[in-house]
Amino acid sequence: GNVNGNGEFKNFWSAYGGIGINNVGRTYSDRDARGGPALFLPPRVNVWSGWTGDRRKSFTPQVGLNAGRRVDGFGSNWNVYGGATVRVGSQFNGSLNVNYSRNIDDQQWNGNFVDDGIASFTFARLYQSTSSITMRLNYTITPTLSLESYVQPFVSTGEYTEWRALAEGQSPDRERRFRPYTERGAPSGFRFGQLRTNNVVRWEYRPGSVLFFVWTQARDAADTDPANFGVTPGYGAVFGRRPDNVFLVKASYWLGR
């Protein structure tokens, strides 16, 4: 259940906020163990809030946050974001948004294994940080010629501790719900980075007939070495990778009077 509120002030700024609770009573997931037994989901409380500037203006800022916490104290998350939209006349508009989140998941699935004929459905405590920057640009050069551009670098890094296997998966008691899992050593972690950009030039060379010139670029960087975990170094790794570029031309021609 949740309660939400939103409104607009006299200066045309707007705000919203809310609070909610999940997994009230005994709640189970039949999917978290990826084909294994049902898993008890502890209750958690979430809150969120955000503000947006006057949308009539040429510069519109926005900022927001949300946070959550397991009632038993063994997990939490928070996320903050901010950005702005800029409009110059009727021809140009663009936006920049920055997002950062931190997640501590006490029962993150970490693989299913068979050791000496015994199946183990394993979980670990995950400490994860994620950051992204999203940029958009729209420019109408003439009534028949326009440019659209989208760029988003993204980095997520996570470290696992306390590798455990399901024991009594439906037990509300955390200590009974899992048992230590040491058959395959200690859990590791990951860092994954990605860059995606799409750029499109649209030219209506005659009424109803259009040419599209498209350029997309992708860069991916993954690492499992704990010494390299970190959001900031992740951006350097992404931009240092060789890109995959795709160029595309699409044409349409209107048949008729």
PDB file of C-alpha atoms in Angstrom:
ATOM      1  CA  GLY A   1       0.000   0.000   0.000  1.00  0.00           C
ATOM      2  CA  ASN A   2       1.066   3.597  -0.482  1.00  0.00           C
ATOM      3  CA  VAL A   3      -0.052   7.199  -0.073  1.00  0.00           C
ATOM      4  CA  ASN A   4       0.880   9.843  -2.666  1.00  0.00           C
ATOM      5  CA  GLY A   5       0.480  13.573  -2.949  1.00  0.00           C
ATOM      6  CA  ASN A   6       1.273  16.093  -5.673  1.00  0.00           C
ATOM      7  CA  GLY A   7       0.479  19.717  -6.352  1.00  0.00           C
ATOM      8  CA  GLU A   8       1.353  22.916  -8.153  1.00  0.00           C
ATOM      9  CA  PHE A   9       2.290  26.168  -6.430  1.00  0.00           C
ATOM     10  CA  LYS A  10       1.318  29.715  -7.406  1.00  0.00           C
ATOM     11  CA  ASN A  11       4.695  30.209  -9.097  1.00  0.00           C
ATOM     12  CA  PHE A  12       3.934  27.129 -11.263  1.00  0.00           C
ATOM     13  CA  TRP A  13       6.570  24.963  -9.616  1.00  0.00           C
ATOM     14  CA  SER A  14       5.252  21.485  -8.814  1.00  0.00           C
ATOM     15  CA  ALA A  15       6.125  18.874  -6.214  1.00  0.00           C
ATOM     16  CA  TYR A  16       5.203  15.319  -5.335  1.00  0.00           C
ATOM     17  CA  GLY A  17       5.895  12.888  -2.523  1.00  0.00           C
ATOM     18  CA  GLY A  18       4.752   9.638  -1.007  1.00  0.00           C
ATOM     19  CA  ILE A  19       5.341   6.775   1.370  1.00  0.00           C
ATOM     20  CA  GLY A  20       4.621   3.085   0.892  1.00  0.00           C
ATOM     21  CA  ILE A  21       5.100  -0.311   2.492  1.00  0.00           C
ATOM     22  CA  ASN A  22       5.698  -3.590   0.673  1.00  0.00           C
ATOM     23  CA  ASN A  23       5.436  -7.254   1.676  1.00  0.00           C
ATOM     24  CA  VAL A  24       2.913  -6.726   4.437  1.00  0.00           C
ATOM     25  CA  GLY A  25       2.388  -9.949   6.365  1.00  0.00           C
ATOM     26  CA  ARG A  26       3.974 -13.167   5.115  1.00  0.00           C
ATOM     27  CA  THR A  27       5.048 -12.637   1.512  1.00  0.00           C
ATOM     28  CA  TYR A  28       7.002 -15.091  -0.651  1.00  0.00           C
ATOM     29  CA  SER A  29       8.631 -15.016  -4.081  1.00  0.00           C
ATOM     30  CA  ASP A  30       8.620 -18.112  -6.283  1.00  0.00           C
ATOM     31  CA  ARG A  31      11.060 -16.474  -8.739  1.00  0.00           C
ATOM     32  CA  ASP A  32      13.982 -15.089  -6.720  1.00  0.00           C
ATOM     33  CA  ALA A  33      15.671 -18.505  -6.445  1.00  0.00           C
ATOM     34  CA  ARG A  34      15.481 -18.971 -10.252  1.00  0.00           C
ATOM     35  CA  GLY A  35      13.565 -22.245 -10.162  1.00  0.00           C
ATOM     36  CA  GLY A  36      14.281 -23.070  -6.518  1.00  0.00           C
ATOM     37  CA  PRO A  37      12.034 -22.989  -3.435  1.00  0.00           C
ATOM     38  CA  ALA A  38       9.879 -20.013  -2.523  1.00  0.00           C
ATOM     39  CA  LEU A  39      11.729 -17.267  -0.632  1.00  0.00           C
ATOM     40  CA  PHE A  40      10.393 -15.153   2.238  1.00  0.00           C
ATOM     41  CA  LEU A  41      10.407 -11.403   1.471  1.00  0.00           C
ATOM     42  CA  PRO A  42      10.796  -9.151   4.541  1.00  0.00           C
ATOM     43  CA  PRO A  43       8.580  -6.046   4.772  1.00  0.00           C
ATOM     44  CA  ARG A  44      10.122  -2.753   3.639  1.00  0.00           C
ATOM     45  CA  VAL A  45       9.184   0.931   3.749  1.00  0.00           C
ATOM     46  CA  ASN A  46       9.776   3.343   0.850  1.00  0.00           C
ATOM     47  CA  VAL A  47       9.576   7.134   0.590  1.00  0.00           C
ATOM     48  CA  TRP A  48       9.946   9.434  -2.430  1.00  0.00           C
ATOM     49  CA  SER A  49       9.797  13.117  -3.275  1.00  0.00           C
ATOM     50  CA  GLY A  50      10.564  15.437  -6.175  1.00  0.00           C
ATOM     51  CA  TRP A  51      10.294  19.006  -7.449  1.00  0.00           C
ATOM     52  CA  THR A  52       9.981  20.468 -10.961  1.00  0.00           C
ATOM     53  CA  GLY A  53      10.342  24.094 -12.033  1.00  0.00           C
ATOM     54  CA  ASP A  54       7.954  26.212 -14.068  1.00  0.00           C
ATOM     55  CA  ARG A  55       7.497  24.349 -17.370  1.00  0.00           C
ATOM     56  CA  ARG A  56       6.600  27.607 -19.154  1.00  0.00           C
ATOM     57  CA  LYS A  57      10.139  28.924 -18.722  1.00  0.00           C
ATOM     58  CA  SER A  58      13.049  28.374 -21.108  1.00  0.00           C
ATOM     59  CA  PHE A  59      14.987  26.732 -18.233  1.00  0.00           C
ATOM     60  CA  THR A  60      13.168  24.114 -16.163  1.00  0.00           C
ATOM     61  CA  PRO A  61      15.106  22.378 -13.353  1.00  0.00           C
ATOM     62  CA  GLN A  62      14.031  19.225 -11.590  1.00  0.00           C
ATOM     63  CA  VAL A  63      15.338  17.214  -8.650  1.00  0.00           C
ATOM     64  CA  GLY A  64      14.111  14.140  -6.815  1.00  0.00           C
ATOM     65  CA  LEU A  65      14.987  11.407  -4.389  1.00  0.00           C
ATOM     66  CA  ASN A  66      13.646   8.111  -3.134  1.00  0.00           C
ATOM     67  CA  ALA A  67      14.759   5.759  -0.415  1.00  0.00           C
ATOM     68  CA  GLY A  68      13.739   2.452   1.078  1.00  0.00           C
ATOM     69  CA  ARG A  69      14.677   0.229   3.985  1.00  0.00           C
ATOM     70  CA  ARG A  70      13.862  -3.286   5.088  1.00  0.00           C
ATOM     71  CA  VAL A  71      11.996  -3.307   8.375  1.00  0.00           C
ATOM     72  CA  ASP A  72      14.502  -5.803   9.846  1.00  0.00           C
ATOM     73  CA  GLY A  73      17.390  -3.456   8.978  1.00  0.00           C
ATOM     74  CA  PHE A  74      19.190  -5.865   6.626  1.00  0.00           C
ATOM     75  CA  GLY A  75      18.735  -3.934   3.402  1.00  0.00           C
ATOM     76  CA  SER A  76      18.283  -0.410   2.081  1.00  0.00           C
ATOM     77  CA  ASN A  77      18.412   1.681  -1.062  1.00  0.00           C
ATOM     78  CA  TRP A  78      18.428   5.339  -2.059  1.00  0.00           C
ATOM     79  CA  ASN A  79      18.472   7.244  -5.310  1.00  0.00           C
ATOM     80  CA  VAL A  80      18.949  10.920  -6.164  1.00  0.00           C
ATOM     81  CA  TYR A  81      18.540  12.575  -9.526  1.00  0.00           C
ATOM     82  CA  GLY A  82      18.599  16.064 -10.925  1.00  0.00           C
ATOM     83  CA  GLY A  83      18.638  17.841 -14.221  1.00  0.00           C
ATOM     84  CA  ALA A  84      17.150  20.514 -16.382  1.00  0.00           C
ATOM     85  CA  THR A  85      15.389  21.111 -19.690  1.00  0.00           C
ATOM     86  CA  VAL A  86      16.410  24.061 -21.853  1.00  0.00           C
ATOM     87  CA  ARG A  87      14.343  25.588 -24.654  1.00  0.00           C
ATOM     88  CA  VAL A  88      15.585  28.298 -27.012  1.00  0.00           C
ATOM     89  CA  GLY A  89      12.775  29.637 -29.156  1.00  0.00           C
ATOM     90  CA  SER A  90      10.672  27.102 -30.985  1.00  0.00           C
ATOM     91  CA  GLN A  91      13.602  25.414 -32.744  1.00  0.00           C
ATOM     92  CA  PHE A  92      15.888  24.104 -30.021  1.00  0.00           C
ATOM     93  CA  ASN A  93      15.371  22.101 -26.850  1.00  0.00           C
ATOM     94  CA  GLY A  94      17.631  19.846 -24.856  1.00  0.00           C
ATOM     95  CA  SER A  95      17.893  18.163 -21.492  1.00  0.00           C
ATOM     96  CA  LEU A  96      20.563  16.902 -19.108  1.00  0.00           C
ATOM     97  CA  ASN A  97      19.797  14.486 -16.264  1.00  0.00           C
ATOM     98  CA  VAL A  98      22.151  12.912 -13.728  1.00  0.00           C
ATOM     99  CA  ASN A  99      21.195   9.880 -11.638  1.00  0.00           C
ATOM    100  CA  TYR A 100      23.004   8.121  -8.770  1.00  0.00           C
ATOM    101  CA  SER A 101      21.746   5.212  -6.680  1.00  0.00           C
ATOM    102  CA  ARG A 102      23.039   3.009  -3.882  1.00  0.00           C
ATOM    103  CA  ASN A 103      21.494  -0.379  -3.131  1.00  0.00           C
ATOM    104  CA  ILE A 104      22.200  -2.879  -0.348  1.00  0.00           C
ATOM    105  CA  ASP A 105      20.352  -6.122  -1.058  1.00  0.00           C
ATOM    106  CA  ASP A 106      20.755  -8.737   1.650  1.00  0.00           C
ATOM    107  CA  GLN A 107      19.337 -11.574  -0.431  1.00  0.00           C
ATOM    108  CA  GLN A 108      20.505 -11.104  -3.995  1.00  0.00           C
ATOM    109  CA  TRP A 109      20.513 -14.307  -6.041  1.00  0.00           C
ATOM    110  CA  ASN A 110      24.092 -15.401  -6.863  1.00  0.00           C
ATOM    111  CA  GLY A 111      23.743 -18.668  -8.772  1.00  0.00           C
ATOM    112  CA  ASN A 112      22.421 -22.222  -8.453  1.00  0.00           C
ATOM    113  CA  PHE A 113      24.944 -25.070  -8.154  1.00  0.00           C
ATOM    114  CA  VAL A 114      25.103 -28.823  -7.650  1.00  0.00           C
ATOM    115  CA  ASP A 115      27.859 -29.983  -5.289  1.00  0.00           C
ATOM    116  CA  ASP A 116      28.258 -33.709  -4.567  1.00  0.00           C
ATOM    117  CA  GLY A 117      24.741 -34.289  -5.871  1.00  0.00           C
ATOM    118  CA  ILE A 118      23.198 -31.621  -3.632  1.00  0.00           C
ATOM    119  CA  ALA A 119      21.506 -28.603  -5.221  1.00  0.00           C
ATOM    120  CA  SER A 120      22.303 -25.240  -3.647  1.00  0.00           C
ATOM    121  CA  PHE A 121      20.288 -22.110  -4.394  1.00  0.00           C
ATOM    122  CA  THR A 122      22.685 -19.374  -3.372  1.00  0.00           C
ATOM    123  CA  PHE A 123      22.321 -15.736  -2.388  1.00  0.00           C
ATOM    124  CA  ALA A 124      24.698 -13.033  -1.201  1.00  0.00           C
ATOM    125  CA  ARG A 125      24.652  -9.556   0.286  1.00  0.00           C
ATOM    126  CA  LEU A 126      25.104  -7.082  -2.584  1.00  0.00           C
ATOM    127  CA  TYR A 127      26.506  -3.553  -2.258  1.00  0.00           C
ATOM    128  CA  GLN A 128      25.723  -1.828  -5.561  1.00  0.00           C
ATOM    129  CA  SER A 129      26.274   1.698  -6.883  1.00  0.00           C
ATOM    130  CA  THR A 130      24.882   2.900 -10.202  1.00  0.00           C
ATOM    131  CA  SER A 131      25.397   6.177 -12.019  1.00  0.00           C
ATOM    132  CA  SER A 132      24.109   7.495 -15.340  1.00  0.00           C
ATOM    133  CA  ILE A 133      24.089  10.732 -17.335  1.00  0.00           C
ATOM    134  CA  THR A 134      21.407  11.222 -19.985  1.00  0.00           C
ATOM    135  CA  MET A 135      21.571  13.980 -22.591  1.00  0.00           C
ATOM    136  CA  ARG A 136      18.992  14.761 -25.288  1.00  0.00           C
ATOM    137  CA  LEU A 137      19.048  17.358 -28.061  1.00  0.00           C
ATOM    138  CA  ASN A 138      16.352  18.316 -30.588  1.00  0.00           C
ATOM    139  CA  TYR A 139      17.057  21.000 -33.167  1.00  0.00           C
ATOM    140  CA  THR A 140      14.661  21.973 -35.946  1.00  0.00           C
ATOM    141  CA  ILE A 141      17.014  23.664 -38.396  1.00  0.00           C
ATOM    142  CA  THR A 142      14.316  24.376 -40.993  1.00  0.00           C
ATOM    143  CA  PRO A 143      10.720  23.177 -41.364  1.00  0.00           C
ATOM    144  CA  THR A 144      12.055  20.266 -43.466  1.00  0.00           C
ATOM    145  CA  LEU A 145      15.402  19.555 -41.730  1.00  0.00           C
ATOM    146  CA  SER A 146      15.883  18.459 -38.110  1.00  0.00           C
ATOM    147  CA  LEU A 147      18.438  16.815 -35.813  1.00  0.00           C
ATOM    148  CA  GLU A 148      17.798  14.543 -32.810  1.00  0.00           C
ATOM    149  CA  SER A 149      20.565  13.275 -30.544  1.00  0.00           C
ATOM    150  CA  TYR A 150      20.625  10.988 -27.477  1.00  0.00           C
ATOM    151  CA  VAL A 151      23.691  10.127 -25.356  1.00  0.00           C
ATOM    152  CA  GLN A 152      23.825   8.062 -22.161  1.00  0.00           C
ATOM    153  CA  PRO A 153      26.944   6.767 -20.377  1.00  0.00           C
ATOM    154  CA  PHE A 154      26.078   4.314 -17.597  1.00  0.00           C
ATOM    155  CA  VAL A 155      28.161   2.528 -14.923  1.00  0.00           C
ATOM    156  CA  SER A 156      27.075   0.011 -12.283  1.00  0.00           C
ATOM    157  CA  THR A 157      29.393  -1.663  -9.803  1.00  0.00           C
ATOM    158  CA  GLY A 158      28.631  -4.250  -7.138  1.00  0.00           C
ATOM    159  CA  GLU A 159      30.415  -6.303  -4.492  1.00  0.00           C
ATOM    160  CA  TYR A 160      29.105  -9.519  -2.916  1.00  0.00           C
ATOM    161  CA  THR A 161      29.668 -10.679   0.662  1.00  0.00           C
ATOM    162  CA  GLU A 162      28.164 -13.361   2.923  1.00  0.00           C
ATOM    163  CA  TRP A 163      27.601 -16.055   0.299  1.00  0.00           C
ATOM    164  CA  ARG A 164      24.755 -18.261   1.561  1.00  0.00           C
ATOM    165  CA  ALA A 165      22.436 -20.989   0.319  1.00  0.00           C
ATOM    166  CA  LEU A 166      18.743 -21.448   1.007  1.00  0.00           C
ATOM    167  CA  ALA A 167      18.026 -23.609   4.031  1.00  0.00           C
ATOM    168  CA  GLU A 168      14.454 -22.865   5.139  1.00  0.00           C
ATOM    169  CA  GLY A 169      13.520 -20.421   2.416  1.00  0.00           C
ATOM    170  CA  GLN A 170      10.085 -19.568   3.812  1.00  0.00           C
ATOM    171  CA  SER A 171      11.273 -18.830   7.343  1.00  0.00           C
ATOM    172  CA  PRO A 172      10.895 -15.204   8.558  1.00  0.00           C
ATOM    173  CA  ASP A 173      14.061 -15.758  10.634  1.00  0.00           C
ATOM    174  CA  ARG A 174      17.091 -14.662   8.564  1.00  0.00           C
ATOM    175  CA  GLU A 175      19.439 -17.079  10.315  1.00  0.00           C
ATOM    176  CA  ARG A 176      17.170 -20.032   9.582  1.00  0.00           C
ATOM    177  CA  ARG A 177      16.372 -18.877   6.051  1.00  0.00           C
ATOM    178  CA  PHE A 178      19.988 -19.357   4.891  1.00  0.00           C
ATOM    179  CA  ARG A 179      23.053 -21.445   5.649  1.00  0.00           C
ATOM    180  CA  PRO A 180      26.679 -20.527   4.910  1.00  0.00           C
ATOM    181  CA  TYR A 181      27.887 -21.534   1.442  1.00  0.00           C
ATOM    182  CA  THR A 182      31.635 -22.142   1.147  1.00  0.00           C
ATOM    183  CA  GLU A 183      31.816 -24.916  -1.447  1.00  0.00           C
ATOM    184  CA  ARG A 184      33.056 -22.554  -4.180  1.00  0.00           C
ATOM    185  CA  GLY A 185      35.119 -20.040  -2.240  1.00  0.00           C
ATOM    186  CA  ALA A 186      34.155 -16.424  -1.678  1.00  0.00           C
ATOM    187  CA  PRO A 187      31.736 -14.348  -3.768  1.00  0.00           C
ATOM    188  CA  SER A 188      33.184 -11.727  -6.088  1.00  0.00           C
ATOM    189  CA  GLY A 189      31.534  -8.762  -7.757  1.00  0.00           C
ATOM    190  CA  PHE A 190      31.287  -6.850 -10.988  1.00  0.00           C
ATOM    191  CA  ARG A 191      31.629  -3.530 -12.739  1.00  0.00           C
ATOM    192  CA  PHE A 192      29.710  -2.924 -15.931  1.00  0.00           C
ATOM    193  CA  GLY A 193      29.805   0.219 -18.026  1.00  0.00           C
ATOM    194  CA  GLN A 194      28.003   1.166 -21.179  1.00  0.00           C
ATOM    195  CA  LEU A 195      27.687   4.079 -23.587  1.00  0.00           C
ATOM    196  CA  ARG A 196      24.788   4.415 -26.005  1.00  0.00           C
ATOM    197  CA  THR A 197      24.246   7.241 -28.459  1.00  0.00           C
ATOM    198  CA  ASN A 198      21.737   7.679 -31.288  1.00  0.00           C
ATOM    199  CA  ASN A 199      21.837  10.575 -33.738  1.00  0.00           C
ATOM    200  CA  VAL A 200      19.253  11.124 -36.472  1.00  0.00           C
ATOM    201  CA  VAL A 201      19.076  13.756 -39.209  1.00  0.00           C
ATOM    202  CA  ARG A 202      15.660  13.955 -40.869  1.00  0.00           C
ATOM    203  CA  TRP A 203      15.296  15.707 -44.222  1.00  0.00           C
ATOM    204  CA  GLU A 204      11.939  16.018 -45.977  1.00  0.00           C
ATOM    205  CA  TYR A 205      13.344  16.641 -49.456  1.00  0.00           C
ATOM    206  CA  ARG A 206       9.863  16.920 -50.969  1.00  0.00           C
ATOM    207  CA  PRO A 207       6.396  16.895 -49.341  1.00  0.00           C
ATOM    208  CA  GLY A 208       5.753  13.436 -47.868  1.00  0.00           C
ATOM    209  CA  SER A 209       9.178  12.076 -48.932  1.00  0.00           C
ATOM    210  CA  VAL A 210      11.860  11.780 -46.249  1.00  0.00           C
ATOM    211  CA  LEU A 211      15.514  10.808 -45.878  1.00  0.00           C
ATOM    212  CA  PHE A 212      16.862   9.659 -42.502  1.00  0.00           C
ATOM    213  CA  PHE A 213      20.604   9.648 -41.779  1.00  0.00           C
ATOM    214  CA  VAL A 214      21.320   7.649 -38.603  1.00  0.00           C
ATOM    215  CA  TRP A 215      24.507   7.122 -36.596  1.00  0.00           C
ATOM    216  CA  THR A 216      24.550   4.945 -33.472  1.00  0.00           C
ATOM    217  CA  GLN A 217      27.517   4.097 -31.292  1.00  0.00           C
ATOM    218  CA  ALA A 218      27.895   1.514 -28.515  1.00  0.00           C
ATOM    219  CA  ARG A 219      30.712   0.935 -26.015  1.00  0.00           C
ATOM    220  CA  ASP A 220      30.693  -1.770 -23.327  1.00  0.00           C
ATOM    221  CA  ALA A 221      33.203  -2.412 -20.554  1.00  0.00           C
ATOM    222  CA  ALA A 222      32.930  -5.195 -17.953  1.00  0.00           C
ATOM    223  CA  ASP A 223      35.328  -6.131 -15.155  1.00  0.00           C
ATOM    224  CA  THR A 224      35.288  -8.673 -12.329  1.00  0.00           C
ATOM    225  CA  ASP A 225      38.570  -7.646 -10.665  1.00  0.00           C
ATOM    226  CA  PRO A 226      37.737  -6.234  -7.176  1.00  0.00           C
ATOM    227  CA  ALA A 227      40.691  -3.841  -7.458  1.00  0.00           C
ATOM    228  CA  ASN A 228      38.925  -2.054 -10.310  1.00  0.00           C
ATOM    229  CA  PHE A 229      35.494  -1.655  -8.735  1.00  0.00           C
ATOM    230  CA  GLY A 230      34.285   1.926  -8.544  1.00  0.00           C
ATOM    231  CA  VAL A 231      31.880   4.151 -10.447  1.00  0.00           C
ATOM    232  CA  THR A 232      34.319   6.924 -11.410  1.00  0.00           C
ATOM    233  CA  PRO A 233      36.993   4.629 -12.946  1.00  0.00           C
ATOM    234  CA  GLY A 234      34.169   2.886 -14.772  1.00  0.00           C
ATOM    235  CA  TYR A 235      33.516   5.918 -16.965  1.00  0.00           C
ATOM    236  CA  GLY A 236      37.170   6.011 -18.004  1.00  0.00           C
ATOM    237  CA  ALA A 237      36.994   2.331 -18.919  1.00  0.00           C
ATOM    238  CA  VAL A 238      33.895   2.877 -21.049  1.00  0.00           C
ATOM    239  CA  PHE A 239      35.299   5.783 -23.054  1.00  0.00           C
ATOM    240  CA  GLY A 240      38.561   3.920 -23.486  1.00  0.00           C
ATOM    241  CA  ARG A 241      36.892   0.997 -25.279  1.00  0.00           C
ATOM    242  CA  ARG A 242      36.781   0.599 -29.034  1.00  0.00           C
ATOM    243  CA  PRO A 243      33.290   1.638 -30.202  1.00  0.00           C
ATOM    244  CA  ASP A 244      30.869  -0.230 -32.425  1.00  0.00           C
ATOM    245  CA  ASN A 245      29.465   2.232 -34.974  1.00  0.00           C
ATOM    246  CA  VAL A 246      26.439   1.742 -37.184  1.00  0.00           C
ATOM    247  CA  PHE A 247      25.522   4.095 -40.031  1.00  0.00           C
ATOM    248  CA  LEU A 248      22.125   3.820 -41.655  1.00  0.00           C
ATOM    249  CA  VAL A 249      20.277   5.651 -44.400  1.00  0.00           C
ATOM    250  CA  LYS A 250      16.526   5.222 -44.766  1.00  0.00           C
ATOM    251  CA  ALA A 251      14.491   6.720 -47.578  1.00  0.00           C
ATOM    252  CA  SER A 252      10.785   7.038 -48.221  1.00  0.00           C
ATOM    253  CA  TYR A 253       9.069   8.387 -51.314  1.00  0.00           C
ATOM    254  CA  TRP A 254       5.456   9.508 -51.442  1.00  0.00           C
ATOM    255  CA  LEU A 255       3.636   8.149 -54.499  1.00  0.00           C
ATOM    256  CA  GLY A 256       0.686  10.325 -55.412  1.00  0.00           C
ATOM    257  CA  ARG A 257      -0.340  13.806 -56.278  1.00  0.00           C
TER     258      ARG A 257
END
